N, CA, C and O atoms as a DFTB+ gen file, in Angstrom:
324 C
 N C O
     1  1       0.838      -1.179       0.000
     2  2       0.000       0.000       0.000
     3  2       0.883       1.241       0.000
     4  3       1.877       1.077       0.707
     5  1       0.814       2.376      -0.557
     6  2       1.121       3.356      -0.289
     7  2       2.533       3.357      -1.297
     8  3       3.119       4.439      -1.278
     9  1       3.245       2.145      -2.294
    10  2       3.628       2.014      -2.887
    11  2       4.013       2.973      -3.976
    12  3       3.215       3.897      -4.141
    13  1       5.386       2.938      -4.988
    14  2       5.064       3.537      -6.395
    15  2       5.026       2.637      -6.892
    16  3       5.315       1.541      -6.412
    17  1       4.527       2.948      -8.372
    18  2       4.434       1.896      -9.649
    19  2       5.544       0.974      -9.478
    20  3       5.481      -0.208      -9.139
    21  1       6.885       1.884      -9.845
    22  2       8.008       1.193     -10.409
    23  2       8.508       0.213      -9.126
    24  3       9.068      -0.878      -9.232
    25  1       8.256       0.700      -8.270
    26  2       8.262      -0.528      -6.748
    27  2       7.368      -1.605      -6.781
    28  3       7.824      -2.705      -6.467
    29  1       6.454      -1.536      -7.026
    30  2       5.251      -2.720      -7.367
    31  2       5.790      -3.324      -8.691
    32  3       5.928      -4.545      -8.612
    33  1       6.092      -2.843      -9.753
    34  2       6.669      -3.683     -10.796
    35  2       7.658      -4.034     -10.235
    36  3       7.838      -5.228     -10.470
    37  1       8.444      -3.609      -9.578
    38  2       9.812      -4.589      -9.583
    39  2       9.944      -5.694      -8.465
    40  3      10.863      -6.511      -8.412
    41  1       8.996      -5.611      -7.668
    42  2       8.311      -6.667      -7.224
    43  2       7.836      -7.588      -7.668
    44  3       8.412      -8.674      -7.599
    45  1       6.647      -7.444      -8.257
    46  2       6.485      -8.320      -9.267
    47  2       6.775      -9.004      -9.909
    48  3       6.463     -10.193      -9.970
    49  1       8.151      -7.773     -11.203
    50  2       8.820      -8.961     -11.878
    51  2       9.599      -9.675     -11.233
    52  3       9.941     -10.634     -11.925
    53  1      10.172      -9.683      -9.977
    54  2      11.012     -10.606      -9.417
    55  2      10.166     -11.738      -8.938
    56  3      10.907     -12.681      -8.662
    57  1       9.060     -11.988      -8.754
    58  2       8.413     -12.972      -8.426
    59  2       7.985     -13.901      -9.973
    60  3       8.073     -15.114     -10.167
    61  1       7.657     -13.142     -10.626
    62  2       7.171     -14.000     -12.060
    63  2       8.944     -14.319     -12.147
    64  3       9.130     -15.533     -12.234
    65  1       9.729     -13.837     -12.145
    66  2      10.913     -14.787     -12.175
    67  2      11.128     -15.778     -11.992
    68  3      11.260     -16.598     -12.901
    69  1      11.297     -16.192     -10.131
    70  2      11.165     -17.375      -9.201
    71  2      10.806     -18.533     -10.163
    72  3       9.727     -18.599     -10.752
    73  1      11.421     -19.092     -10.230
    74  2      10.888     -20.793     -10.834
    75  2      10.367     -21.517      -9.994
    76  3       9.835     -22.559     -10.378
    77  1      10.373     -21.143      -8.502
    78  2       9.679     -21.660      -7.245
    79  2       7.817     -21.133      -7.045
    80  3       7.018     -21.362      -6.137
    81  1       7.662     -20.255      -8.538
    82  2       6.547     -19.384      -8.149
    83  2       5.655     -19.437      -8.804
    84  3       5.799     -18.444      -9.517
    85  1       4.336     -20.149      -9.246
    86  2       3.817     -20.422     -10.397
    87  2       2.850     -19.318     -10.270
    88  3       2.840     -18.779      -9.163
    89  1       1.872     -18.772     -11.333
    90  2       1.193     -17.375     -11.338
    91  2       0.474     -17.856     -12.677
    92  3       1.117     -17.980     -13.719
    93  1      -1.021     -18.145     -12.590
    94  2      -2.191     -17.845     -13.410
    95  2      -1.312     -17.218     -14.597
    96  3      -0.214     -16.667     -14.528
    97  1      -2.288     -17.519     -15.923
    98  2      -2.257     -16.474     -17.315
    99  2      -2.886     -15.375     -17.112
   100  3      -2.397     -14.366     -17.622
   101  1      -3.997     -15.261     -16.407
   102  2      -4.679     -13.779     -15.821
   103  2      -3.674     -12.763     -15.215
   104  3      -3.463     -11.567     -15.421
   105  1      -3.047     -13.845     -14.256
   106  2      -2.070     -12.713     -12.768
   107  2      -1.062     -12.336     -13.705
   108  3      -0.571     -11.236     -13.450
   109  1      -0.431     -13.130     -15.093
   110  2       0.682     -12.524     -15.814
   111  2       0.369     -11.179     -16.516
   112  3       1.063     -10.162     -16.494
   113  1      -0.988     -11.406     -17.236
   114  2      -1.709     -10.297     -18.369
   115  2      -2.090      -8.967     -16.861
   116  3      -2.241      -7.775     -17.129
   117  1      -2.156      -9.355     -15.794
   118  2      -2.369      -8.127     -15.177
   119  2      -1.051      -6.854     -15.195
   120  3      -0.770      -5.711     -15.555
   121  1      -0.498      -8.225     -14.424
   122  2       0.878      -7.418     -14.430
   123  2       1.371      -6.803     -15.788
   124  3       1.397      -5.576     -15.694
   125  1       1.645      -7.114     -16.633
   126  2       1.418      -6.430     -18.133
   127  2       0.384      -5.116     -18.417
   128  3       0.799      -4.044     -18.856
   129  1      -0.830      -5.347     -18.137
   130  2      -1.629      -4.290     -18.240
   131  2      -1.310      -3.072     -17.310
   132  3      -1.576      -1.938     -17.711
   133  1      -0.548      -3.344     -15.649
   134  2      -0.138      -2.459     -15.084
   135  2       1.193      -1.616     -15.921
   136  3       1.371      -0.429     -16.197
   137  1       2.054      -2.954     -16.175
   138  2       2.849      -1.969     -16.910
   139  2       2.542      -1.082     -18.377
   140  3       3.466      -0.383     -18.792
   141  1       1.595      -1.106     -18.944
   142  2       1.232      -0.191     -20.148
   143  2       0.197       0.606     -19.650
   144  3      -0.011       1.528     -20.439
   145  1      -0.550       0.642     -18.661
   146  2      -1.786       1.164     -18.524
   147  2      -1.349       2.036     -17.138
   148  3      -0.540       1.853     -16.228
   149  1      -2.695       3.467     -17.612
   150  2      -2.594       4.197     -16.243
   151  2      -3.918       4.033     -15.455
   152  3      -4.736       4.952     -15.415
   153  1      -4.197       2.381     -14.579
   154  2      -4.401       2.011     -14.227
   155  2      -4.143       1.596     -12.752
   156  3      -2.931       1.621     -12.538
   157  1      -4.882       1.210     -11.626
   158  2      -4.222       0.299     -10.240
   159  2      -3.997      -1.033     -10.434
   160  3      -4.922      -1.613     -11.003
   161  1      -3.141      -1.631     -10.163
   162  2      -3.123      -3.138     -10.175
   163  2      -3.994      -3.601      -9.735
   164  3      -3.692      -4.757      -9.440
   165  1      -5.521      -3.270      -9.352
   166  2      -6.478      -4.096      -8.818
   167  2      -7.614      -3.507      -9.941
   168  3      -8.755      -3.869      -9.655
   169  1      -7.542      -2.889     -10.844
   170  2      -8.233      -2.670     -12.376
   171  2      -8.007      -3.504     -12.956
   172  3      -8.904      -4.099     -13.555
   173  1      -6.378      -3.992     -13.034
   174  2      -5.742      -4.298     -13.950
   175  2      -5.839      -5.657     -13.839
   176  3      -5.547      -6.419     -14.762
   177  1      -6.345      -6.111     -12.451
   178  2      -6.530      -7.739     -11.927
   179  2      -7.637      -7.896     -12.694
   180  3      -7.512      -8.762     -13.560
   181  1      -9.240      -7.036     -12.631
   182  2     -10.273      -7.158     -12.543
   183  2     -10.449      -7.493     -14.215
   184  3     -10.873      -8.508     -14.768
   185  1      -9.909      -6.119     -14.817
   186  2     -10.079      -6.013     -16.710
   187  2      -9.336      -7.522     -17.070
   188  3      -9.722      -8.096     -18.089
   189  1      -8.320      -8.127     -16.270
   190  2      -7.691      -9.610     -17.114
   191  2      -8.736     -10.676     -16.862
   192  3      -9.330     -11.465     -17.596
   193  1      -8.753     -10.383     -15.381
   194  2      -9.923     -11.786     -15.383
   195  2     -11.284     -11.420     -15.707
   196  3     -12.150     -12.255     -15.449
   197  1     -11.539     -10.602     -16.093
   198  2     -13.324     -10.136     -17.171
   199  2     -13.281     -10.481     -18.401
   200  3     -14.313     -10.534     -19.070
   201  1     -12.052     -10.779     -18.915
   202  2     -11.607     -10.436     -20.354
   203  2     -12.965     -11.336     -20.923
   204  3     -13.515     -12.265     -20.331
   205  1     -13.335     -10.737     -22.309
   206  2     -14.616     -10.925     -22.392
   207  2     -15.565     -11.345     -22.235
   208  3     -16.180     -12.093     -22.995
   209  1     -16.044     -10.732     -20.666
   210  2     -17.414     -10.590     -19.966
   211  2     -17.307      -9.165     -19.543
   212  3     -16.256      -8.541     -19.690
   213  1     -18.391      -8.635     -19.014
   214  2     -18.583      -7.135     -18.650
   215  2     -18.476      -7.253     -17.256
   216  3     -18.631      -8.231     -16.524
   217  1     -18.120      -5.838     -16.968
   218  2     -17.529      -5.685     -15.983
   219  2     -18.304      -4.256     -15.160
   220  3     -18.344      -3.137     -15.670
   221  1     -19.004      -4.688     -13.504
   222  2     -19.955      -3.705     -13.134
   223  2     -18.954      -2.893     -12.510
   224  3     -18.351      -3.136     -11.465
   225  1     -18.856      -2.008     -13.184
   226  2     -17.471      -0.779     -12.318
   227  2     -18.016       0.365     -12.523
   228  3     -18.956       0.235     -13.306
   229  1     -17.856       1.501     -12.162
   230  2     -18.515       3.140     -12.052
   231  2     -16.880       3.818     -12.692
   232  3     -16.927       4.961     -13.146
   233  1     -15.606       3.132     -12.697
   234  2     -14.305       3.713     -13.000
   235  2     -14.464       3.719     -14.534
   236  3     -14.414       2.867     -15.421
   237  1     -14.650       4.878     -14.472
   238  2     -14.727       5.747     -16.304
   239  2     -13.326       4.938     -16.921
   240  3     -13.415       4.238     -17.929
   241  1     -12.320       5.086     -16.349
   242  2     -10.688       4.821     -16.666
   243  2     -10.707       3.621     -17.211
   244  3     -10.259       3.309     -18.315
   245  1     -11.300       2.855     -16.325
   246  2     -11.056       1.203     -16.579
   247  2     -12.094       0.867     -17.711
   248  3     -11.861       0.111     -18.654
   249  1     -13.301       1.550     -17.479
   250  2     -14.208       1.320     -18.656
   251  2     -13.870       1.465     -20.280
   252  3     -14.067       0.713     -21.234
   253  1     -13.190       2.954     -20.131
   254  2     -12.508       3.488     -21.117
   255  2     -11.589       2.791     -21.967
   256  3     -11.352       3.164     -23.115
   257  1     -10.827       1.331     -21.188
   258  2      -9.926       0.880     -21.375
   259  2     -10.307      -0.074     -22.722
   260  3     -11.431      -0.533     -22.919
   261  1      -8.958      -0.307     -23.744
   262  2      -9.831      -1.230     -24.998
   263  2      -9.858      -2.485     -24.437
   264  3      -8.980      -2.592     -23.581
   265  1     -10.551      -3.521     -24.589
   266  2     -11.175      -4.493     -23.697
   267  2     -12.371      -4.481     -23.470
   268  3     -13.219      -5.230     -23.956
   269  1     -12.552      -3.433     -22.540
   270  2     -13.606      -3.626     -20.882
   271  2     -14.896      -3.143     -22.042
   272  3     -15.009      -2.433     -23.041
   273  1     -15.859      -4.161     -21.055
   274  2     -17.304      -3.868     -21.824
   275  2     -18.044      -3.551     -20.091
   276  3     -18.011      -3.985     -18.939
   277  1     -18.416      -2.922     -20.596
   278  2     -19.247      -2.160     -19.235
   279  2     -20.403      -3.073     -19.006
   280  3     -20.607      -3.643     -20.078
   281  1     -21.438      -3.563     -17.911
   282  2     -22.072      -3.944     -17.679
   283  2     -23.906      -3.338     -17.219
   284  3     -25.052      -3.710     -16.965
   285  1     -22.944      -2.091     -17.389
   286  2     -24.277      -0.843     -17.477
   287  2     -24.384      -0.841     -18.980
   288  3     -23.527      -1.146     -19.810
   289  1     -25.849      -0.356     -19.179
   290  2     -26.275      -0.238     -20.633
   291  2     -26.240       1.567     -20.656
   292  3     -26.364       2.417     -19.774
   293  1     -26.012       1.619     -22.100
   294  2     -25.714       2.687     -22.460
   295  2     -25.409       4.040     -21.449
   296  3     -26.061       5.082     -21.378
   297  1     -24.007       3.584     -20.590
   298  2     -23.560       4.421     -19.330
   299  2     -24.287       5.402     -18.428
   300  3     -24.003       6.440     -17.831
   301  1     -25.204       4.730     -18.566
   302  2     -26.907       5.284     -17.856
   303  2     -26.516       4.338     -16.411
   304  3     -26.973       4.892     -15.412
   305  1     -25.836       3.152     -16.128
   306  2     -25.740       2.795     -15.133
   307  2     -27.457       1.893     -14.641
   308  3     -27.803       1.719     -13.473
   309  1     -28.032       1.584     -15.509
   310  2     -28.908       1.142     -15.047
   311  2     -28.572      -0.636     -15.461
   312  3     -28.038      -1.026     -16.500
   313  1     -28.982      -1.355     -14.505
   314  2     -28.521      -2.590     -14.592
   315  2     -29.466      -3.060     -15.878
   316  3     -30.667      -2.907     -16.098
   317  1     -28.037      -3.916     -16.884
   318  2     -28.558      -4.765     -18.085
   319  2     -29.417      -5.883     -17.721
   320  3     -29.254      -6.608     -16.740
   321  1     -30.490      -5.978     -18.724
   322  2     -31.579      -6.978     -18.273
   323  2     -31.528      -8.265     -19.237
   324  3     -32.313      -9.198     -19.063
């Protein structure tokens, strides 16, 4: 918490290193999306593992993102039926 980026990435990549450390195809594509995106690593968790399904978020940013399909209909926020 209270972290910078480049401290959380380099964390990171030292763990996807570890050959002692196995990590999901999701937890890899996050970490990736943190590094290209101006995003939190907990967007960046959410947009990998949604990857195409929609996603109920109010974060314009993450919505915005190419990927993410919003789960509100026409950003009216009213739940899809």
């Amino acid at each position: 918490y209270k972290q910078s980026k480049d401290r959380v990435l380099g964390i990171l990549d030292f763990l996807v290193s570890r050959s002692n450390i196995q990590m999901s195809v999701e937890i890899k594509k996050s970490i990736k999306y943190y590094e290209e995106l101006s995003l939190s690593i907990t967007d960046c968790l959410l947009l990998s593992y949604a990857e195409g399904k929609r996603i109920a978020s109010f974060d314009e940013g993450l919505l915005k993102t190419k990927g993410a399909k919003s789960f509100w209909v026409n950003n009216k926020r009213s739940v899809r039926k």
